[in-house]
Coordinates of C-alpha atoms in Angstrom, one line a residue:
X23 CA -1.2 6.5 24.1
X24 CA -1.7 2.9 23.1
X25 CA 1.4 0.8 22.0
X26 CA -0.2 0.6 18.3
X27 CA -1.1 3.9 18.1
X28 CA 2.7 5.0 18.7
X29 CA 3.7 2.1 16.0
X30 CA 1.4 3.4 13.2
X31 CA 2.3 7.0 13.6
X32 CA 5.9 6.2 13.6
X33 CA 5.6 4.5 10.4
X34 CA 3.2 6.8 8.5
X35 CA 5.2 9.2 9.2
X36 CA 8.4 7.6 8.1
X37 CA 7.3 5.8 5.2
X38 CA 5.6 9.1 3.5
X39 CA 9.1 10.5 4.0
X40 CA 10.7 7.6 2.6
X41 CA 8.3 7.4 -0.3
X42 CA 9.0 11.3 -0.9
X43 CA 12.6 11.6 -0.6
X44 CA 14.0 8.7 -1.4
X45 CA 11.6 6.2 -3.3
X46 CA 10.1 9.5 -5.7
X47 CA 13.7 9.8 -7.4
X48 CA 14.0 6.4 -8.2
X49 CA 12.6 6.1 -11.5
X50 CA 13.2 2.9 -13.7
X51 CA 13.5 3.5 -17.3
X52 CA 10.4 5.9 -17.0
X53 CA 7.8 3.6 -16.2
X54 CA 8.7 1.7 -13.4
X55 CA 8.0 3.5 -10.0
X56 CA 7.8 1.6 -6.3
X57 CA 5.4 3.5 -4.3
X58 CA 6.1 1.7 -0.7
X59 CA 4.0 4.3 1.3
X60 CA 0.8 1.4 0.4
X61 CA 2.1 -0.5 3.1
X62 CA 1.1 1.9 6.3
X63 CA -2.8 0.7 4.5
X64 CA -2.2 -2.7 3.7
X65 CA -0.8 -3.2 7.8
X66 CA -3.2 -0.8 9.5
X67 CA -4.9 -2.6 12.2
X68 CA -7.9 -4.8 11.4
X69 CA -9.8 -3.5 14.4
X70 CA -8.9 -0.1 14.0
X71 CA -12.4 2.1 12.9
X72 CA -13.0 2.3 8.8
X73 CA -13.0 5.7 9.3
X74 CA -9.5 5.9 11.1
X75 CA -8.7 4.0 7.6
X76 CA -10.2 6.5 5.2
X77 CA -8.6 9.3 7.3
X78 CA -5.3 7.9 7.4
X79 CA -5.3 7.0 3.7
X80 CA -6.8 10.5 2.9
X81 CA -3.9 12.6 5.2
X82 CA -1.2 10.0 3.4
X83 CA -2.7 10.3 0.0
X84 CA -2.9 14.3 -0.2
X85 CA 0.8 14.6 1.8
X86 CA 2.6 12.6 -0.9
X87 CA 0.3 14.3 -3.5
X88 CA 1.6 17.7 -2.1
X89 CA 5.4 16.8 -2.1
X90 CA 4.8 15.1 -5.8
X91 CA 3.0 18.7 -6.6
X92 CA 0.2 16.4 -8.0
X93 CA -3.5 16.8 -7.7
X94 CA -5.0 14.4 -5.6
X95 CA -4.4 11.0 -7.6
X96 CA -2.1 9.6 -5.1
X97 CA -4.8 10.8 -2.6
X98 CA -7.9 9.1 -5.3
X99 CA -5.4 5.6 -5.5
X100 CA -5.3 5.4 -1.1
X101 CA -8.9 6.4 -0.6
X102 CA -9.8 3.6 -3.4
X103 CA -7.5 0.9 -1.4
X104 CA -8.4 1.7 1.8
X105 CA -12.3 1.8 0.6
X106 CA -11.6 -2.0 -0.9
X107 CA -9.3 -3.7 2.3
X108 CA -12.1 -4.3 4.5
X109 CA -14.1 -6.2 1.9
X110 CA -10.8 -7.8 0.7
X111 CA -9.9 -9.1 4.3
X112 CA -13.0 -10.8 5.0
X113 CA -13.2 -12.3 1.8
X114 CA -9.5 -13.8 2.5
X115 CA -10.7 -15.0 6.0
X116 CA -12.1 -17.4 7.0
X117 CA -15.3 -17.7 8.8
X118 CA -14.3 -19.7 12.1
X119 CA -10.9 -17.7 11.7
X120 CA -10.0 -14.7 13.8
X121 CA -10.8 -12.2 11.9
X122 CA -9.5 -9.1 14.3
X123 CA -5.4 -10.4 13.2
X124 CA -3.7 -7.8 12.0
X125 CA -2.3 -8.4 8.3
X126 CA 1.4 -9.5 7.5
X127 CA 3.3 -12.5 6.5
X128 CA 3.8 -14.0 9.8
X129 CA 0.6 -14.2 11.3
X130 CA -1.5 -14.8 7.7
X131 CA 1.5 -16.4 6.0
X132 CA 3.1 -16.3 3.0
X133 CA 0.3 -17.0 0.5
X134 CA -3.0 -15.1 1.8
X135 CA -0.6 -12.0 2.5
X136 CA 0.5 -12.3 -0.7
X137 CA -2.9 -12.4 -2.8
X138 CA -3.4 -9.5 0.0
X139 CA -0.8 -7.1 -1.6
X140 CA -0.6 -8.1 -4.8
X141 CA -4.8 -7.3 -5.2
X142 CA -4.1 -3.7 -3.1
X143 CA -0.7 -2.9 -5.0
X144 CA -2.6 -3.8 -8.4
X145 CA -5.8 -1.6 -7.9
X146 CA -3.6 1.6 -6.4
X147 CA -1.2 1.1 -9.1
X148 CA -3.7 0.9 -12.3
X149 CA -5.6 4.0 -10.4
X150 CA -2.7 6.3 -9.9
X151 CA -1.1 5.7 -13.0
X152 CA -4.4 5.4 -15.0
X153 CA -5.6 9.1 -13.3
X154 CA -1.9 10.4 -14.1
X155 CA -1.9 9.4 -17.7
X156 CA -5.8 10.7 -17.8
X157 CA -6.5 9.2 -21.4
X158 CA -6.4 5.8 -22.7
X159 CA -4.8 6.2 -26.0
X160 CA -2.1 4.6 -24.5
X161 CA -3.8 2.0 -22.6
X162 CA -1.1 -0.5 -22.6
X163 CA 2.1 1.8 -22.1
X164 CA -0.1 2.7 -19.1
X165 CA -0.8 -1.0 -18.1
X166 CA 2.7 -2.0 -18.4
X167 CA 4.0 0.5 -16.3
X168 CA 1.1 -0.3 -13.6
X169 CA 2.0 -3.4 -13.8
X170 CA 6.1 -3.2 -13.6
X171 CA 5.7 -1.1 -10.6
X172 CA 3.3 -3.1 -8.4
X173 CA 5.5 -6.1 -8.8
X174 CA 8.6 -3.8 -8.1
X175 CA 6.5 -2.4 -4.9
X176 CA 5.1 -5.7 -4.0
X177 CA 9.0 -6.8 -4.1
X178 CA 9.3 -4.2 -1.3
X179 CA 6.5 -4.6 0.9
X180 CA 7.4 -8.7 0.9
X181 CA 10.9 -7.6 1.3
X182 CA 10.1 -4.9 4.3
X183 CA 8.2 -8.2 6.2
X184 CA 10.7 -10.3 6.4
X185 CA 13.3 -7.5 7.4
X186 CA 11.1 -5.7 10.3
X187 CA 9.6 -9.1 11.1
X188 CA 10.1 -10.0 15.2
X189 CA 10.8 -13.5 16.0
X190 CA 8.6 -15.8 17.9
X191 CA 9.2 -15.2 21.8
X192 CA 10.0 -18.5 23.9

């Protein structure tokens, strides 16, 4: 088993336990809810196979959606992500540029990792919250509280790189 492979399982596996035991209960004021799992999408490896993507986000999507007891709009909100990344990264890369890096802050810096996030976290968070609200009556409630929780998730996921993030080898 490759070294990736071993990495990726690892944190699937840890981060939909994280997102389900710990990051579930925290609830701010309602409507403001980090949903951290994103991240095993948003750092899945570039060259890995779309359908390895799709798969991964489909597993990830219906196990949180089975510990939330919620039907399939965590599972609708990954899918949707993982559908959009490929498209996303190419259209963040350059042409001459290597496109087979695997996403994070230190190899696509700061800025380009951030647009990166901010455009996943956005379009899984106005999904999810969207599909769990199911009417638009309260379109803006709805919007805020997609809104407040990407920018408390994309806190996290910037927050997580620079934590787990190895330093350059001499």
């Amino acid at each position: 088993m490759s070294r990736s492979l071993v990495i990726n399982i690892i944190r699937f596996v840890f981060l939909v336990l994280l997102q389900v035991f710990v990051l579930n209960k925290i609830n701010f004021n309602d409507y403001i809810n980090p949903y951290l799992y994103i991240l095993f999408i948003l750092l899945f490896p570039v060259e890995a196979p779309k359908w390895l993507l799709l798969f991964s986000a489909f597993l990830m999507g219906f196990l949180v959606d089975d510990f939330m007891n919620t039907i399939g709009i965590n599972m609708a909100a990954t899918l949707f992500i993982a559908w959009m990344r490929p498209g996303l990264i190419s259209l963040l890369n350059d042409k001459e540029e290597d496109t087979e890096l695997k996403p994070g802050i230190k190899r696509w810096g700061f800025n380009r990792f951030f647009v990166y996030a901010l455009s996943l976290t956005f379009a899984h968070h106005l999904i999810l919250f969207y599909l769990e609200a199911f009417k638009f009556t309260h379109f803006w409630q709805t919007f805020r509280s997609a809104a407040f929780s990407t920018l408390i998730t994309l806190f996290l996921i910037i927050l997580s790189q620079y934590l787990f993030m190895r330093p350059e080898k001499k």
